[in-house]
Coordinates of N, CA, C and O in Angstrom, one line a residue:
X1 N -3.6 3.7 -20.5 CA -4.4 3.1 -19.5 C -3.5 2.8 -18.3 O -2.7 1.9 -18.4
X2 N -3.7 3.3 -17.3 CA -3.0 3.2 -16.0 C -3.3 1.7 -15.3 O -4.6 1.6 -15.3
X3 N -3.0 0.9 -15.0 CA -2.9 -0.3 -14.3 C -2.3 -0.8 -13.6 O -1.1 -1.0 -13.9
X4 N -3.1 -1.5 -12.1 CA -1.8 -2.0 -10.8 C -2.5 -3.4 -10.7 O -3.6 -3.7 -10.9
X5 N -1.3 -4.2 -10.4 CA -1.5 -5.5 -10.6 C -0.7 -5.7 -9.2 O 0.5 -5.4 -9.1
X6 N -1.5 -6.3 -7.5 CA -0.8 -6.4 -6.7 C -0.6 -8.1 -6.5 O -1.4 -8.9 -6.9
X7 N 0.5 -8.5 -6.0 CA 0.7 -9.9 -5.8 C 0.9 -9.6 -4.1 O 0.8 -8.6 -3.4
X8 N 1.5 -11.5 -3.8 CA 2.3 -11.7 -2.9 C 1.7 -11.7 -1.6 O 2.3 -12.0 -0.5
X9 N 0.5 -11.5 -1.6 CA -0.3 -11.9 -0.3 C -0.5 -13.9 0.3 O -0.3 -14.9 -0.3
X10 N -0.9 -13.7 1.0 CA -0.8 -14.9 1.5 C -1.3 -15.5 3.2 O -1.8 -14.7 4.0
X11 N -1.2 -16.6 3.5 CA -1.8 -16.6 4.3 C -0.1 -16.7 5.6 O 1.1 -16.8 5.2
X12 N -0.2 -16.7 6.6 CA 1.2 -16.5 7.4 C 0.9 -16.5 8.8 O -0.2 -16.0 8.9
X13 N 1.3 -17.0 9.9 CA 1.3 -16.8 11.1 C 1.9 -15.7 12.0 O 2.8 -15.1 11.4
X14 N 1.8 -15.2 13.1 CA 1.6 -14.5 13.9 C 3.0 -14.0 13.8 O 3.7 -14.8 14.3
X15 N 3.5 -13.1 13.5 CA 5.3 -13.0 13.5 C 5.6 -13.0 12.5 O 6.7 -12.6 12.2
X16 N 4.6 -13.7 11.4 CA 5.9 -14.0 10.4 C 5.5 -12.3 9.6 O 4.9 -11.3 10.0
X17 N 6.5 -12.7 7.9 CA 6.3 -11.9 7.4 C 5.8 -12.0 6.5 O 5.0 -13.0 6.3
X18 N 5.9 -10.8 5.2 CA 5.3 -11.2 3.7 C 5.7 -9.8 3.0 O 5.3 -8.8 3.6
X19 N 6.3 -9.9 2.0 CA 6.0 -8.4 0.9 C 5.2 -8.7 0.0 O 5.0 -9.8 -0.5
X20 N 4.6 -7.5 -0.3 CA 3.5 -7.7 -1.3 C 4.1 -6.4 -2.1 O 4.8 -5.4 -1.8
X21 N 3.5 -6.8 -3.4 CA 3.9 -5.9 -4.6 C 3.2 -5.7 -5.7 O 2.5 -6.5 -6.3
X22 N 3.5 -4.3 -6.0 CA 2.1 -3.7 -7.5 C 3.0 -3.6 -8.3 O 4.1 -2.9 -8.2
X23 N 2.6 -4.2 -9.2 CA 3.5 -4.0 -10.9 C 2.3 -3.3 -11.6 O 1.1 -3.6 -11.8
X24 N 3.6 -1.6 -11.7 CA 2.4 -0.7 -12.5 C 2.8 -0.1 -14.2 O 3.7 0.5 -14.6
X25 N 1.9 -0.5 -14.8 CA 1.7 -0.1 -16.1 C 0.8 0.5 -16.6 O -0.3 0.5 -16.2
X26 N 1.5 1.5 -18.1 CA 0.5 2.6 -18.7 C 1.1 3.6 -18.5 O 1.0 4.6 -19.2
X27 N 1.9 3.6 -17.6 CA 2.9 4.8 -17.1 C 4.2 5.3 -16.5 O 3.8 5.0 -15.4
X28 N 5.1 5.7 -16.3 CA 6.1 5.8 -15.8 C 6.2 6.2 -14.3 O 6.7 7.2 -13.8
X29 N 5.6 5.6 -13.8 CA 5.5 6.4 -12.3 C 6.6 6.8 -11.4 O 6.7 6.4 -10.2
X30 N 7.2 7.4 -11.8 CA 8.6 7.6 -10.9 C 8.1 9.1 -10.0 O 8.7 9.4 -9.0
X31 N 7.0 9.9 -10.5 CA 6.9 10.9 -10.2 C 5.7 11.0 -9.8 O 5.2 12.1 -9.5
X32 N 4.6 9.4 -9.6 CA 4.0 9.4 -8.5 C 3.8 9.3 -7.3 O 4.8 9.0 -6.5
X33 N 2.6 9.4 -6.9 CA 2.2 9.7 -5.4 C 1.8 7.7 -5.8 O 1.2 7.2 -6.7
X34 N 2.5 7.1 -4.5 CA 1.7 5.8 -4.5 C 1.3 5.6 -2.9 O 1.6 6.4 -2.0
X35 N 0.6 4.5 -2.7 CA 0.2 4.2 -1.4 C -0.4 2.4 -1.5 O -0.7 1.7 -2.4
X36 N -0.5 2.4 -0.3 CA -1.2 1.1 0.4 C -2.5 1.3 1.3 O -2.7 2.2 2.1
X37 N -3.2 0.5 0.9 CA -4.2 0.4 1.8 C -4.8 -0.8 2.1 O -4.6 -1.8 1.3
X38 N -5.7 -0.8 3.2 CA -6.5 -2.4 3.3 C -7.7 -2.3 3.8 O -8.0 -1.3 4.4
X39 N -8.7 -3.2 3.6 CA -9.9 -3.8 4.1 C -10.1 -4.8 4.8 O -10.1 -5.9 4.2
X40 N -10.4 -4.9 5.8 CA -11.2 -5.9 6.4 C -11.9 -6.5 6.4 O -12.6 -5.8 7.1
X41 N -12.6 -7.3 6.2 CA -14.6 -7.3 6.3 C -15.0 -6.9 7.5 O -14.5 -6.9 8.6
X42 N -16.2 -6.5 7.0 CA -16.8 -5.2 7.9 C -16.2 -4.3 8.4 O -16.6 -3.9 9.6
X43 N -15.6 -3.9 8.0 CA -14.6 -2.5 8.6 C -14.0 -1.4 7.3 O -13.6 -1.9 6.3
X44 N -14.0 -0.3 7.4 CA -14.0 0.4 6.4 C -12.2 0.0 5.9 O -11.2 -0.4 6.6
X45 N -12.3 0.5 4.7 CA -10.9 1.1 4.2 C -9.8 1.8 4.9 O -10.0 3.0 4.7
X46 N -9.0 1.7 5.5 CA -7.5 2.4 5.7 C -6.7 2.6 5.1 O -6.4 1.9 4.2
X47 N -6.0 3.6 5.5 CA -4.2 3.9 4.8 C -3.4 3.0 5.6 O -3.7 2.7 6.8
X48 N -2.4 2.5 5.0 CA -1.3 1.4 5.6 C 0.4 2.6 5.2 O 1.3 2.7 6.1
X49 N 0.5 3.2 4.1 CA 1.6 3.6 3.9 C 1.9 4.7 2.2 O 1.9 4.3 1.0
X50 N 2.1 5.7 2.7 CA 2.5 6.2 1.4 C 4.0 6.6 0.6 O 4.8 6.9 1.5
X51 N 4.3 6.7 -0.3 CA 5.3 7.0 -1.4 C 5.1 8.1 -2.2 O 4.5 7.9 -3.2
X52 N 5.8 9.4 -1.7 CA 5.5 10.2 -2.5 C 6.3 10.8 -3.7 O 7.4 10.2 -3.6
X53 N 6.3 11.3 -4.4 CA 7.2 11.5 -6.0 C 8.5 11.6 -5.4 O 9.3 11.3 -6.2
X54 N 9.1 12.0 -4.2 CA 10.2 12.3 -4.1 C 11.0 11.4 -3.0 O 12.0 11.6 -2.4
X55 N 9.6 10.1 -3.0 CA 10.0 8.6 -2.3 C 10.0 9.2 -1.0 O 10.8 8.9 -0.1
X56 N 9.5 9.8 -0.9 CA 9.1 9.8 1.2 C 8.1 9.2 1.5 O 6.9 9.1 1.1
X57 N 9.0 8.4 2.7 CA 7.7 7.3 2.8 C 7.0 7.8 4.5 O 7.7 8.4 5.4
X58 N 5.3 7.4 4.6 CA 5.3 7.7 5.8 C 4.0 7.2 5.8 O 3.3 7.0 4.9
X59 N 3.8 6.9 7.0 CA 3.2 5.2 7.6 C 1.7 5.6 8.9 O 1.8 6.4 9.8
X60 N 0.7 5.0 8.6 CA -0.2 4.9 9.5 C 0.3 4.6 10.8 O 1.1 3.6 10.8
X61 N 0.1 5.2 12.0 CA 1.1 3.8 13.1 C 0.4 3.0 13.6 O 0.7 2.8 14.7
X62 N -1.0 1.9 13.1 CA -0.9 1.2 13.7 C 0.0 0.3 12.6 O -0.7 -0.7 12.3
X63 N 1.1 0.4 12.0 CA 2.0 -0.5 11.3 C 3.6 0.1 11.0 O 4.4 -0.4 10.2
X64 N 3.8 1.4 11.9 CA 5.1 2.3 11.7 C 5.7 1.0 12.7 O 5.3 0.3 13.6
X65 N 6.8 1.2 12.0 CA 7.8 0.1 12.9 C 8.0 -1.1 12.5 O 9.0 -1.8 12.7
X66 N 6.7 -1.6 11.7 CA 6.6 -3.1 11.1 C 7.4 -3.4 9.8 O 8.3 -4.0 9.4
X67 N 6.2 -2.3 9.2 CA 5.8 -2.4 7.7 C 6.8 -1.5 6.9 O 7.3 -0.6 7.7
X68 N 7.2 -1.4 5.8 CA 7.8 -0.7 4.8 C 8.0 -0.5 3.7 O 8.6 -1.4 3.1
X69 N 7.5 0.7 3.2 CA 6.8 0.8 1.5 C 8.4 0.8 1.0 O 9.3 0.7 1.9
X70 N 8.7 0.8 -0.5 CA 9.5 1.2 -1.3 C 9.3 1.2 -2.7 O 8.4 0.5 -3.1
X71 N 9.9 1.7 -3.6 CA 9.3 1.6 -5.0 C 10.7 1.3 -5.9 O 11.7 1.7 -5.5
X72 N 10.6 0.6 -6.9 CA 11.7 0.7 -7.5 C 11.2 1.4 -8.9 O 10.4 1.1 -9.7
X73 N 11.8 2.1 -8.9 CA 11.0 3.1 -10.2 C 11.5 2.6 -11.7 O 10.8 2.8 -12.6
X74 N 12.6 2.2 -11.8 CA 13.3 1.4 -13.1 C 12.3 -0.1 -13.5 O 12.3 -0.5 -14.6
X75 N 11.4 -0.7 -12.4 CA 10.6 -1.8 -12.5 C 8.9 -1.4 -12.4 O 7.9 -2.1 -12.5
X76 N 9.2 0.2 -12.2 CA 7.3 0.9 -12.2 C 7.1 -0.3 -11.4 O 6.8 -1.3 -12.0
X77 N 7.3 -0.4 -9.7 CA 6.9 -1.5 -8.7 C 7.4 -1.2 -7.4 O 8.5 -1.2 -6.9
X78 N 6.3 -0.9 -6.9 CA 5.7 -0.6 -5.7 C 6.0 -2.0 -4.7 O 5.8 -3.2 -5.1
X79 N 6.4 -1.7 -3.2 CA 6.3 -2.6 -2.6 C 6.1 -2.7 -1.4 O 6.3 -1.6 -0.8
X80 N 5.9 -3.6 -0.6 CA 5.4 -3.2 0.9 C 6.1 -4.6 1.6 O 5.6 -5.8 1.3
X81 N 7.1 -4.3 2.4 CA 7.7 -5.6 3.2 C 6.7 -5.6 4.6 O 6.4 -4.4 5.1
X82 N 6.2 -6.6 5.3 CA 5.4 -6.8 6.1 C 6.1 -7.6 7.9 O 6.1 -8.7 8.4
X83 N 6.5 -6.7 8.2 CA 7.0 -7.8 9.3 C 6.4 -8.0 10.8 O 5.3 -7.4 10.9
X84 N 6.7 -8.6 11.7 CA 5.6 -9.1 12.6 C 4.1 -9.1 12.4 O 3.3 -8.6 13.2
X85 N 3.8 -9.4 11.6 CA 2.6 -9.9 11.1 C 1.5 -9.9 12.4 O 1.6 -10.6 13.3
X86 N 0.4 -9.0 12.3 CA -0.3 -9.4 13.8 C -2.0 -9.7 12.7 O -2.5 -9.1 11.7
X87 N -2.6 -11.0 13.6 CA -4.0 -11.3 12.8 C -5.2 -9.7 12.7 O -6.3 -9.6 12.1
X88 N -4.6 -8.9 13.6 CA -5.4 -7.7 13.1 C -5.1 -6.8 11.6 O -5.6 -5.7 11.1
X89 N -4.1 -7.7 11.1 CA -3.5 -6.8 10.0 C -4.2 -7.7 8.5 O -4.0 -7.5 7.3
X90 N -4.9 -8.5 9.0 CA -6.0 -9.5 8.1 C -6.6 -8.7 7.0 O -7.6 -8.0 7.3
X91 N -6.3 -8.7 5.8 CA -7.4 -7.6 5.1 C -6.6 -8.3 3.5 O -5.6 -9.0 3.3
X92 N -7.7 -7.6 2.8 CA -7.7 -7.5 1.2 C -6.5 -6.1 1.5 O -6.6 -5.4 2.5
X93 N -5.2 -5.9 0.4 CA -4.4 -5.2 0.4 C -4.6 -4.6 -1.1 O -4.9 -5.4 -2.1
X94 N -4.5 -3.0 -1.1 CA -4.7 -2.2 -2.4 C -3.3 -1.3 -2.7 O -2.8 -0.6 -1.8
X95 N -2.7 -1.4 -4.1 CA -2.2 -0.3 -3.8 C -2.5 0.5 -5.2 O -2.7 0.1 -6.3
X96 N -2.3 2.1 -4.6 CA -3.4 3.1 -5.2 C -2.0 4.1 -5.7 O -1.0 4.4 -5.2
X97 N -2.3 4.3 -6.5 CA -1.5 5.8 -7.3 C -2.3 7.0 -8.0 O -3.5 6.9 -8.3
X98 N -1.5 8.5 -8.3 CA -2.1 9.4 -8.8 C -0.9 10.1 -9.1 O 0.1 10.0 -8.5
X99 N -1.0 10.9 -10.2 CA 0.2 11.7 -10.6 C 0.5 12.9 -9.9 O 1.6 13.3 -9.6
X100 N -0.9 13.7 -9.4 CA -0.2 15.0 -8.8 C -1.6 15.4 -7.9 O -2.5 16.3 -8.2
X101 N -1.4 14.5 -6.7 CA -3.0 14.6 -6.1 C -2.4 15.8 -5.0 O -1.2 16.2 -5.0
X102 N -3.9 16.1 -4.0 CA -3.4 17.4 -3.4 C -2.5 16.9 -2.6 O -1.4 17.5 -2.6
X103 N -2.6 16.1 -1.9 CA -1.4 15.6 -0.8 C -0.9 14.1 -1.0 O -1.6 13.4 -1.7
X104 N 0.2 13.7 -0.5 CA 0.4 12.0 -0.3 C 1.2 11.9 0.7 O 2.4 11.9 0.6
X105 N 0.3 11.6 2.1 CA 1.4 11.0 3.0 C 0.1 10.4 4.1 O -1.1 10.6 3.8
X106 N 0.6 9.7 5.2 CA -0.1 9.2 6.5 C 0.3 10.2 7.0 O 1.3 10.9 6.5
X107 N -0.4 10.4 8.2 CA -0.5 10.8 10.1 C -1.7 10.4 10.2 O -2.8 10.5 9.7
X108 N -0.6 9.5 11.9 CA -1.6 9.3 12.8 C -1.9 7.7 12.1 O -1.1 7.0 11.6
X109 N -3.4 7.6 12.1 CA -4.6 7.0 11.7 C -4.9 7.2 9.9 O -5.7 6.5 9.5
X110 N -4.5 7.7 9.4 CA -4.8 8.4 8.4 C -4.3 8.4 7.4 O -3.3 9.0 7.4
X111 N -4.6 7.9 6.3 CA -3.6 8.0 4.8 C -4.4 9.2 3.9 O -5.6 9.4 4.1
X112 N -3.9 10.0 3.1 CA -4.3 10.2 2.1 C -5.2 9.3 1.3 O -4.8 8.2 1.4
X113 N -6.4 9.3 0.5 CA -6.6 8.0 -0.5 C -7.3 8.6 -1.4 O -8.0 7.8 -2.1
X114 N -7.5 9.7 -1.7 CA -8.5 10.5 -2.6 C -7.4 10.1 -4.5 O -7.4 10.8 -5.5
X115 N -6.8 8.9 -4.4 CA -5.8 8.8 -5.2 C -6.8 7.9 -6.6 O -7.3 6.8 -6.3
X116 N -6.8 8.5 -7.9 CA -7.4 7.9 -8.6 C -7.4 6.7 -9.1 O -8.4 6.3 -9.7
X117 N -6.0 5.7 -8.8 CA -5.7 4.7 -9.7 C -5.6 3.8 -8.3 O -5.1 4.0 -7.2
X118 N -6.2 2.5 -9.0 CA -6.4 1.6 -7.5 C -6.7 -0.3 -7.9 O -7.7 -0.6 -8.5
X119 N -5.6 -1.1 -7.5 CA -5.6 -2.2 -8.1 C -6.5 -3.2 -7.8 O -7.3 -2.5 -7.2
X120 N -7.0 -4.4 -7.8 CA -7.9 -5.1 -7.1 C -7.9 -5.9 -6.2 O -8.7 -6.7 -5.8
X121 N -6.3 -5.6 -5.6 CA -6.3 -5.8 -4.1 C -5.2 -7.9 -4.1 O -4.8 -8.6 -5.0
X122 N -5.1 -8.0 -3.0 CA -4.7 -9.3 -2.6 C -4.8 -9.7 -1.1 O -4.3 -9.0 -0.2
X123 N -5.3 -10.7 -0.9 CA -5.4 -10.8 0.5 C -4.5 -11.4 1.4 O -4.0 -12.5 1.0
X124 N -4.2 -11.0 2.2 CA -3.3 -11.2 3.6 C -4.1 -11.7 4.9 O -4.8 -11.0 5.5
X125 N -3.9 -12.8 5.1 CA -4.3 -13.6 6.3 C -2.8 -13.7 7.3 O -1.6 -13.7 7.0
X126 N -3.4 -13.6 8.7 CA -2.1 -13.1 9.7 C -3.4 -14.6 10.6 O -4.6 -14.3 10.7
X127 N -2.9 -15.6 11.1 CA -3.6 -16.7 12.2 C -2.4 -16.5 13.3 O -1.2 -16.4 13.2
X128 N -3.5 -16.5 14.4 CA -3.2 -16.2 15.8 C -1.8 -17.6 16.6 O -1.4 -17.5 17.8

């Protein structure tokens, strides 16, 4: 049974930072595809950042420059450092894995997310 457990969200002001992190179990994920994503209320789902099996990371831009994924694959743990924090970046945070989906990366606006495995999220508050 595949399972992501994300922590480390929090509430933070305008600049600061925060990492948040998925502790994944059921499997050895060194050779998945992982990613980030978030929600807002009332606003659909986005990609934030992907990790693909051979750790290329590559980033929606409204967060290239900020934000940055990494995995430590010896701890199956996924992680996402958060810096300048802006209150648009307010959302429930997911992070999603799959072993060998068609693609895993961002452009643009855009993440991949067609990824089967998906944790129940943690929320990040960014006040102005």
């Amino acid at each position: 049974q595949v399972q992501l457990v994300e922590s480390g969200g929090g509430s933070v002001q305008s600049g600061g930072s925060l990492t948040l992190s998925c502790a994944a179990s059921g499997h050895t994920y060194s050779t998945y595809c992982m990613g980030w994503f978030r929600q807002a209320p009332g606003k659909e789902r986005e990609g934030v950042a992907a990790s693909d099996s051979d750790g290329v990371a590559t980033y929606a831009d409204s967060v290239k420059g900020r934000f940055t994924i990494s995995r430590d694959n010896a701890k199956n743990t996924l992680y996402l450092q958060m810096n300048s924090l802006k209150p648009e970046d307010t959302a429930m945070y997911y992070c999603a894995a799959d072993l060998s989906p068609p693609t895993c990366y961002c452009s643009g606006s855009w993440c991949y997310d067609g990824l089967n495995y998906w944790g129940q999220g943690t929320q990040v508050t960014v006040s102005s």
